[in-house]
mmCIF file of C-alpha atoms in Angstrom:
data_model
loop_
_atom_site.group_PDB
_atom_site.id
_atom_site.type_symbol
_atom_site.label_atom_id
_atom_site.label_comp_id
_atom_site.label_asym_id
_atom_site.label_seq_id
_atom_site.Cartn_x
_atom_site.Cartn_y
_atom_site.Cartn_z
ATOM 1 C CA UNK A 233 -33.747 16.710 3.046
ATOM 2 C CA UNK A 234 -35.048 15.268 6.317
ATOM 3 C CA UNK A 235 -33.513 17.466 9.022
ATOM 4 C CA UNK A 236 -35.024 15.660 12.002
ATOM 5 C CA UNK A 237 -32.656 14.482 14.708
ATOM 6 C CA UNK A 238 -33.217 10.734 14.539
ATOM 7 C CA UNK A 239 -32.009 10.067 18.064
ATOM 8 C CA UNK A 240 -34.938 12.100 19.429
ATOM 9 C CA UNK A 241 -37.581 10.420 17.251
ATOM 10 C CA UNK A 242 -39.679 7.327 17.995
ATOM 11 C CA UNK A 243 -38.899 7.143 21.681
ATOM 12 C CA UNK A 244 -41.813 5.513 23.492
ATOM 13 C CA UNK A 245 -40.603 5.725 27.070
ATOM 14 C CA UNK A 246 -43.620 3.990 28.607
ATOM 15 C CA UNK A 247 -43.430 1.003 26.242
ATOM 16 C CA UNK A 248 -41.541 -2.192 27.030
ATOM 17 C CA UNK A 249 -38.664 -3.281 24.819
ATOM 18 C CA UNK A 250 -39.219 -6.300 22.585
ATOM 19 C CA UNK A 251 -35.575 -7.304 23.081
ATOM 20 C CA UNK A 252 -34.939 -8.133 26.745
ATOM 21 C CA UNK A 253 -31.607 -8.762 28.520
ATOM 22 C CA UNK A 254 -32.939 -11.833 30.336
ATOM 23 C CA UNK A 255 -33.922 -13.409 27.018
ATOM 24 C CA UNK A 256 -30.504 -12.763 25.517
ATOM 25 C CA UNK A 257 -28.878 -14.383 28.552
ATOM 26 C CA UNK A 258 -31.238 -17.349 28.251
ATOM 27 C CA UNK A 259 -29.993 -17.999 24.731
ATOM 28 C CA UNK A 260 -26.373 -17.380 25.713
ATOM 29 C CA UNK A 261 -26.648 -19.962 28.505
ATOM 30 C CA UNK A 262 -28.145 -22.454 26.104
ATOM 31 C CA UNK A 263 -25.443 -21.958 23.495
ATOM 32 C CA UNK A 264 -22.569 -21.870 25.986
ATOM 33 C CA UNK A 265 -23.963 -24.614 28.236
ATOM 34 C CA UNK A 266 -23.837 -22.330 31.275
ATOM 35 C CA UNK A 267 -26.120 -23.122 34.202
ATOM 36 C CA UNK A 268 -28.369 -20.721 36.071
ATOM 37 C CA UNK A 269 -26.804 -18.654 38.826
ATOM 38 C CA UNK A 270 -26.772 -15.169 40.286
ATOM 39 C CA UNK A 271 -23.954 -12.655 40.206
ATOM 40 C CA UNK A 272 -23.055 -10.893 43.490
ATOM 41 C CA UNK A 273 -25.568 -8.278 44.611
ATOM 42 C CA UNK A 274 -22.871 -5.590 44.364
ATOM 43 C CA UNK A 275 -21.009 -5.292 41.067
ATOM 44 C CA UNK A 276 -18.334 -2.938 39.765
ATOM 45 C CA UNK A 277 -17.770 -1.644 36.252
ATOM 46 C CA UNK A 278 -14.031 -1.178 35.713
ATOM 47 C CA UNK A 279 -13.640 0.597 32.343
ATOM 48 C CA UNK A 280 -9.829 0.724 32.446
ATOM 49 C CA UNK A 281 -9.529 -2.895 33.594
ATOM 50 C CA UNK A 282 -6.735 -2.013 36.028
ATOM 51 C CA UNK A 283 -8.562 -3.062 39.190
ATOM 52 C CA UNK A 284 -9.584 -6.394 37.686
ATOM 53 C CA UNK A 285 -6.007 -6.988 36.502
ATOM 54 C CA UNK A 286 -4.719 -6.270 40.005
ATOM 55 C CA UNK A 287 -7.214 -8.590 41.709
ATOM 56 C CA UNK A 288 -6.580 -11.404 39.239
ATOM 57 C CA UNK A 289 -2.812 -10.924 39.449
ATOM 58 C CA UNK A 290 -2.931 -11.110 43.242
ATOM 59 C CA UNK A 291 -5.027 -14.272 43.138
ATOM 60 C CA UNK A 292 -7.953 -12.435 44.735
ATOM 61 C CA UNK A 293 -10.532 -12.846 41.967
ATOM 62 C CA UNK A 294 -11.770 -15.738 39.890
ATOM 63 C CA UNK A 295 -13.858 -15.846 36.742
ATOM 64 C CA UNK A 296 -17.582 -16.325 37.289
ATOM 65 C CA UNK A 297 -19.009 -19.628 36.115
ATOM 66 C CA UNK A 298 -22.552 -18.269 35.756
ATOM 67 C CA UNK A 299 -22.000 -15.043 33.791
ATOM 68 C CA UNK A 300 -23.252 -15.760 30.278
ATOM 69 C CA UNK A 301 -22.823 -12.359 28.597
ATOM 70 C CA UNK A 302 -21.558 -12.715 25.023
ATOM 71 C CA UNK A 303 -19.401 -9.614 25.219
ATOM 72 C CA UNK A 304 -17.751 -9.474 28.637
ATOM 73 C CA UNK A 305 -16.269 -11.459 31.510
ATOM 74 C CA UNK A 306 -17.213 -11.137 35.165
ATOM 75 C CA UNK A 307 -14.842 -11.908 38.033
ATOM 76 C CA UNK A 308 -15.818 -12.451 41.652
ATOM 77 C CA UNK A 309 -13.867 -11.340 44.722
ATOM 78 C CA UNK A 310 -14.447 -10.468 48.358
ATOM 79 C CA UNK A 311 -13.823 -7.207 50.157
ATOM 80 C CA UNK A 312 -14.020 -7.393 53.945
ATOM 81 C CA UNK A 313 -16.094 -10.542 53.583
ATOM 82 C CA UNK A 314 -18.558 -9.002 51.121
ATOM 83 C CA UNK A 315 -18.799 -10.766 47.742
ATOM 84 C CA UNK A 316 -18.519 -8.493 44.713
ATOM 85 C CA UNK A 317 -18.484 -8.902 40.976
ATOM 86 C CA UNK A 318 -16.289 -6.879 38.633
ATOM 87 C CA UNK A 319 -16.563 -6.497 34.863
ATOM 88 C CA UNK A 320 -13.434 -5.002 33.257
ATOM 89 C CA UNK A 321 -12.978 -2.885 30.132
ATOM 90 C CA UNK A 322 -16.568 -1.672 29.821
ATOM 91 C CA UNK A 323 -15.862 1.553 27.943
ATOM 92 C CA UNK A 324 -18.527 3.866 26.573
ATOM 93 C CA UNK A 325 -22.168 4.583 27.285
ATOM 94 C CA UNK A 326 -23.871 1.958 25.141
ATOM 95 C CA UNK A 327 -21.568 -0.871 26.233
ATOM 96 C CA UNK A 328 -21.848 0.103 29.895
ATOM 97 C CA UNK A 329 -25.644 0.084 29.763
ATOM 98 C CA UNK A 330 -25.765 -3.168 27.780
ATOM 99 C CA UNK A 331 -23.746 -4.888 30.498
ATOM 100 C CA UNK A 332 -25.572 -3.104 33.330
ATOM 101 C CA UNK A 333 -28.950 -4.286 32.023
ATOM 102 C CA UNK A 334 -27.691 -7.870 32.056
ATOM 103 C CA UNK A 335 -26.192 -7.517 35.531
ATOM 104 C CA UNK A 336 -29.473 -6.272 36.989
ATOM 105 C CA UNK A 337 -31.438 -9.249 35.663
ATOM 106 C CA UNK A 338 -28.722 -11.561 37.009
ATOM 107 C CA UNK A 339 -28.878 -10.643 40.693
ATOM 108 C CA UNK A 340 -27.050 -7.307 40.909
ATOM 109 C CA UNK A 341 -28.716 -4.784 43.220
ATOM 110 C CA UNK A 342 -26.054 -2.052 43.399
ATOM 111 C CA UNK A 343 -23.810 -1.129 40.484
ATOM 112 C CA UNK A 344 -20.673 0.947 41.073
ATOM 113 C CA UNK A 345 -18.799 2.454 38.130
ATOM 114 C CA UNK A 346 -15.297 3.863 38.657
ATOM 115 C CA UNK A 347 -13.941 5.374 35.459
ATOM 116 C CA UNK A 348 -10.892 7.449 34.578
ATOM 117 C CA UNK A 349 -11.794 11.009 33.667
ATOM 118 C CA UNK A 350 -10.214 14.093 32.200
ATOM 119 C CA UNK A 351 -10.175 17.269 34.258
ATOM 120 C CA UNK A 352 -12.268 20.132 32.849
ATOM 121 C CA UNK A 353 -12.274 22.449 35.879
ATOM 122 C CA UNK A 354 -9.523 21.785 38.399
ATOM 123 C CA UNK A 355 -11.209 21.032 41.748
ATOM 124 C CA UNK A 356 -10.449 23.199 44.763
ATOM 125 C CA UNK A 357 -9.305 20.214 46.802
ATOM 126 C CA UNK A 358 -6.655 17.494 46.544
ATOM 127 C CA UNK A 359 -9.142 14.623 46.220
ATOM 128 C CA UNK A 360 -8.883 12.629 43.007
ATOM 129 C CA UNK A 361 -12.222 10.796 43.143
ATOM 130 C CA UNK A 362 -15.389 12.629 42.174
ATOM 131 C CA UNK A 363 -18.858 11.337 42.960
ATOM 132 C CA UNK A 364 -20.736 12.201 39.787
ATOM 133 C CA UNK A 365 -24.019 13.691 40.948
ATOM 134 C CA UNK A 366 -25.141 14.896 37.510
ATOM 135 C CA UNK A 367 -23.877 14.301 33.975
ATOM 136 C CA UNK A 368 -24.211 16.332 30.790
ATOM 137 C CA UNK A 369 -25.884 14.057 28.245
ATOM 138 C CA UNK A 370 -23.498 14.402 25.301
ATOM 139 C CA UNK A 371 -23.897 10.752 24.295
ATOM 140 C CA UNK A 372 -26.683 8.789 22.664
ATOM 141 C CA UNK A 373 -27.761 6.003 24.970
ATOM 142 C CA UNK A 374 -29.484 8.101 27.626
ATOM 143 C CA UNK A 375 -32.014 9.398 25.078
ATOM 144 C CA UNK A 376 -33.397 5.881 24.702
ATOM 145 C CA UNK A 377 -34.199 5.758 28.430
ATOM 146 C CA UNK A 378 -35.340 9.234 29.496
ATOM 147 C CA UNK A 379 -36.621 12.282 27.559
ATOM 148 C CA UNK A 380 -34.208 14.892 26.264
ATOM 149 C CA UNK A 381 -35.232 17.518 28.804
ATOM 150 C CA UNK A 382 -34.641 15.327 31.844
ATOM 151 C CA UNK A 383 -31.465 15.607 33.926
ATOM 152 C CA UNK A 384 -29.337 12.489 34.227
ATOM 153 C CA UNK A 385 -28.338 12.285 37.870
ATOM 154 C CA UNK A 386 -27.777 9.924 40.768
ATOM 155 C CA UNK A 387 -30.960 8.889 42.580
ATOM 156 C CA UNK A 388 -31.746 11.164 45.557
ATOM 157 C CA UNK A 389 -32.083 8.194 47.917
ATOM 158 C CA UNK A 390 -28.712 6.740 46.994
ATOM 159 C CA UNK A 391 -27.107 10.172 47.186
ATOM 160 C CA UNK A 392 -28.426 10.690 50.714
ATOM 161 C CA UNK A 393 -26.865 7.399 51.793
ATOM 162 C CA UNK A 394 -23.502 8.379 50.318
ATOM 163 C CA UNK A 395 -23.707 11.885 51.777
ATOM 164 C CA UNK A 396 -24.057 10.360 55.243
ATOM 165 C CA UNK A 397 -20.676 8.624 54.893
ATOM 166 C CA UNK A 398 -17.218 9.996 55.617
ATOM 167 C CA UNK A 399 -16.297 11.632 52.310
ATOM 168 C CA UNK A 400 -12.566 11.961 52.876
ATOM 169 C CA UNK A 401 -11.871 10.166 49.575
ATOM 170 C CA UNK A 402 -14.318 11.888 47.214
ATOM 171 C CA UNK A 403 -16.170 15.123 46.503
ATOM 172 C CA UNK A 404 -19.372 15.846 44.567
ATOM 173 C CA UNK A 405 -19.034 16.878 40.934
ATOM 174 C CA UNK A 406 -20.834 17.417 37.661
ATOM 175 C CA UNK A 407 -19.488 15.469 34.705
ATOM 176 C CA UNK A 408 -19.631 15.621 30.920
ATOM 177 C CA UNK A 409 -20.381 12.261 29.300
ATOM 178 C CA UNK A 410 -19.200 12.077 25.702
ATOM 179 C CA UNK A 411 -19.310 9.431 22.993
ATOM 180 C CA UNK A 412 -16.401 10.978 21.108
ATOM 181 C CA UNK A 413 -13.276 11.558 23.216
ATOM 182 C CA UNK A 414 -11.257 12.629 20.200
ATOM 183 C CA UNK A 415 -13.752 15.412 19.506
ATOM 184 C CA UNK A 416 -13.155 17.194 22.798
ATOM 185 C CA UNK A 417 -12.387 20.491 21.116
ATOM 186 C CA UNK A 418 -11.161 23.607 22.875
ATOM 187 C CA UNK A 419 -14.529 25.232 22.224
ATOM 188 C CA UNK A 420 -16.432 22.289 23.711
ATOM 189 C CA UNK A 421 -14.151 22.222 26.755
ATOM 190 C CA UNK A 422 -14.654 25.964 27.275
ATOM 191 C CA UNK A 423 -18.420 25.476 27.103
ATOM 192 C CA UNK A 424 -18.280 22.726 29.719
ATOM 193 C CA UNK A 425 -16.063 24.860 31.950
ATOM 194 C CA UNK A 426 -18.708 27.581 31.878
ATOM 195 C CA UNK A 427 -21.301 25.012 33.022
ATOM 196 C CA UNK A 428 -19.233 24.168 36.128
ATOM 197 C CA UNK A 429 -18.349 20.717 34.831
ATOM 198 C CA UNK A 430 -15.467 19.115 36.711
ATOM 199 C CA UNK A 431 -14.555 16.231 34.418
ATOM 200 C CA UNK A 432 -15.250 14.339 31.207
ATOM 201 C CA UNK A 433 -15.892 10.600 30.915
ATOM 202 C CA UNK A 434 -17.890 8.191 28.754
ATOM 203 C CA UNK A 435 -20.498 6.315 30.809
ATOM 204 C CA UNK A 436 -22.221 8.205 33.640
ATOM 205 C CA UNK A 437 -25.080 9.979 31.834
ATOM 206 C CA UNK A 438 -26.267 6.742 30.263
ATOM 207 C CA UNK A 439 -25.922 4.691 33.441
ATOM 208 C CA UNK A 440 -27.870 7.248 35.467
ATOM 209 C CA UNK A 441 -30.564 7.376 32.772
ATOM 210 C CA UNK A 442 -30.913 3.603 33.086
ATOM 211 C CA UNK A 443 -31.135 3.987 36.849
ATOM 212 C CA UNK A 444 -33.908 6.566 36.519
ATOM 213 C CA UNK A 445 -35.885 4.639 33.904
ATOM 214 C CA UNK A 446 -35.737 1.274 35.651
ATOM 215 C CA UNK A 447 -35.307 2.381 39.269
ATOM 216 C CA UNK A 448 -31.911 0.756 39.688
ATOM 217 C CA UNK A 449 -29.236 1.726 42.201
ATOM 218 C CA UNK A 450 -26.252 2.983 40.229
ATOM 219 C CA UNK A 451 -23.409 5.161 41.481
ATOM 220 C CA UNK A 452 -20.739 6.601 39.202
ATOM 221 C CA UNK A 453 -17.347 7.828 40.343
ATOM 222 C CA UNK A 454 -14.699 9.535 38.253
ATOM 223 C CA UNK A 455 -11.011 9.034 38.995
ATOM 224 C CA UNK A 456 -9.450 12.319 37.907
ATOM 225 C CA UNK A 457 -6.315 11.132 36.163
ATOM 226 C CA UNK A 458 -5.605 13.333 33.170
ATOM 227 C CA UNK A 459 -5.876 16.562 31.226
ATOM 228 C CA UNK A 460 -6.636 14.846 27.910
ATOM 229 C CA UNK A 461 -2.974 13.961 27.262
ATOM 230 C CA UNK A 462 -2.011 17.563 26.581
ATOM 231 C CA UNK A 463 1.390 16.922 28.132
ATOM 232 C CA UNK A 464 3.673 13.965 28.798
ATOM 233 C CA UNK A 465 3.332 12.130 32.096
ATOM 234 C CA UNK A 466 -0.471 12.229 32.024
ATOM 235 C CA UNK A 467 -2.867 9.427 33.047
ATOM 236 C CA UNK A 468 -1.021 8.535 36.253
ATOM 237 C CA UNK A 469 -3.412 6.782 38.654
ATOM 238 C CA UNK A 470 -1.217 5.844 41.596
ATOM 239 C CA UNK A 471 -0.104 2.562 43.167
ATOM 240 C CA UNK A 472 -0.962 -0.479 41.042
ATOM 241 C CA UNK A 473 -2.592 1.852 38.510
ATOM 242 C CA UNK A 474 -4.951 3.227 41.133
ATOM 243 C CA UNK A 475 -6.210 -0.155 42.318
ATOM 244 C CA UNK A 476 -5.387 0.372 46.000
ATOM 245 C CA UNK A 477 -7.200 3.704 46.100
ATOM 246 C CA UNK A 478 -10.160 2.315 44.160
ATOM 247 C CA UNK A 479 -10.528 -0.581 46.591
ATOM 248 C CA UNK A 480 -10.504 1.897 49.474
ATOM 249 C CA UNK A 481 -13.252 3.859 47.740
ATOM 250 C CA UNK A 482 -15.422 0.783 47.174
ATOM 251 C CA UNK A 483 -14.885 -0.356 50.752
ATOM 252 C CA UNK A 484 -16.284 2.963 51.998
ATOM 253 C CA UNK A 485 -19.428 2.529 49.929
ATOM 254 C CA UNK A 486 -20.286 -1.064 50.784
ATOM 255 C CA UNK A 487 -19.650 -0.983 54.536
#
């Protein structure tokens, strides 16, 4: 029996991919009859979709006419006069990176991900947003971008910029990125607790690996909302399902 771990085999990190996001978008535009156009330079991944729902419901966002992705929709809105794009319901590492790759070849320069996360180690502060500075690579996508021994973390330059801001909304944290939320066993949680992991989510390790491999500015935040549904009343995010707080967070970053 072949006992090799396939996900670690045949990874040629210095070689270009044959399949390119810009070529996929070219064909999507042709098939959908969508003209050329750039997305805003700052875009947001909204895995839960709550922020996008709020903006659309308030009449503050409209669907992009130039976003040709086969698998997602992009909405545009303004925050303090700054145009932003938001892509809702991008859940999981591979989907997040698929969309991120397409955003970066479409005019995006800074990608912000704000995802709900389960609490692994209760933080010693009342803040509910965690700036993910490093993520445990317990998913598959990151291994296609950077070698297994490399740490998946926010870029030092981007971190320095964020560290210079007033951090009254967030704190720094290490996260656990998983592909299998319903395999978060007690033993796995205990192991992550011993590694000083604050939370568990499904995108950060892969997004940061993309950022490292292709030198893209990506920042991942976790909204600490739950304890993996171990009791009733979990997953509460706040006013308008956390949208007001999330907008305040984004405003801090882009100003």
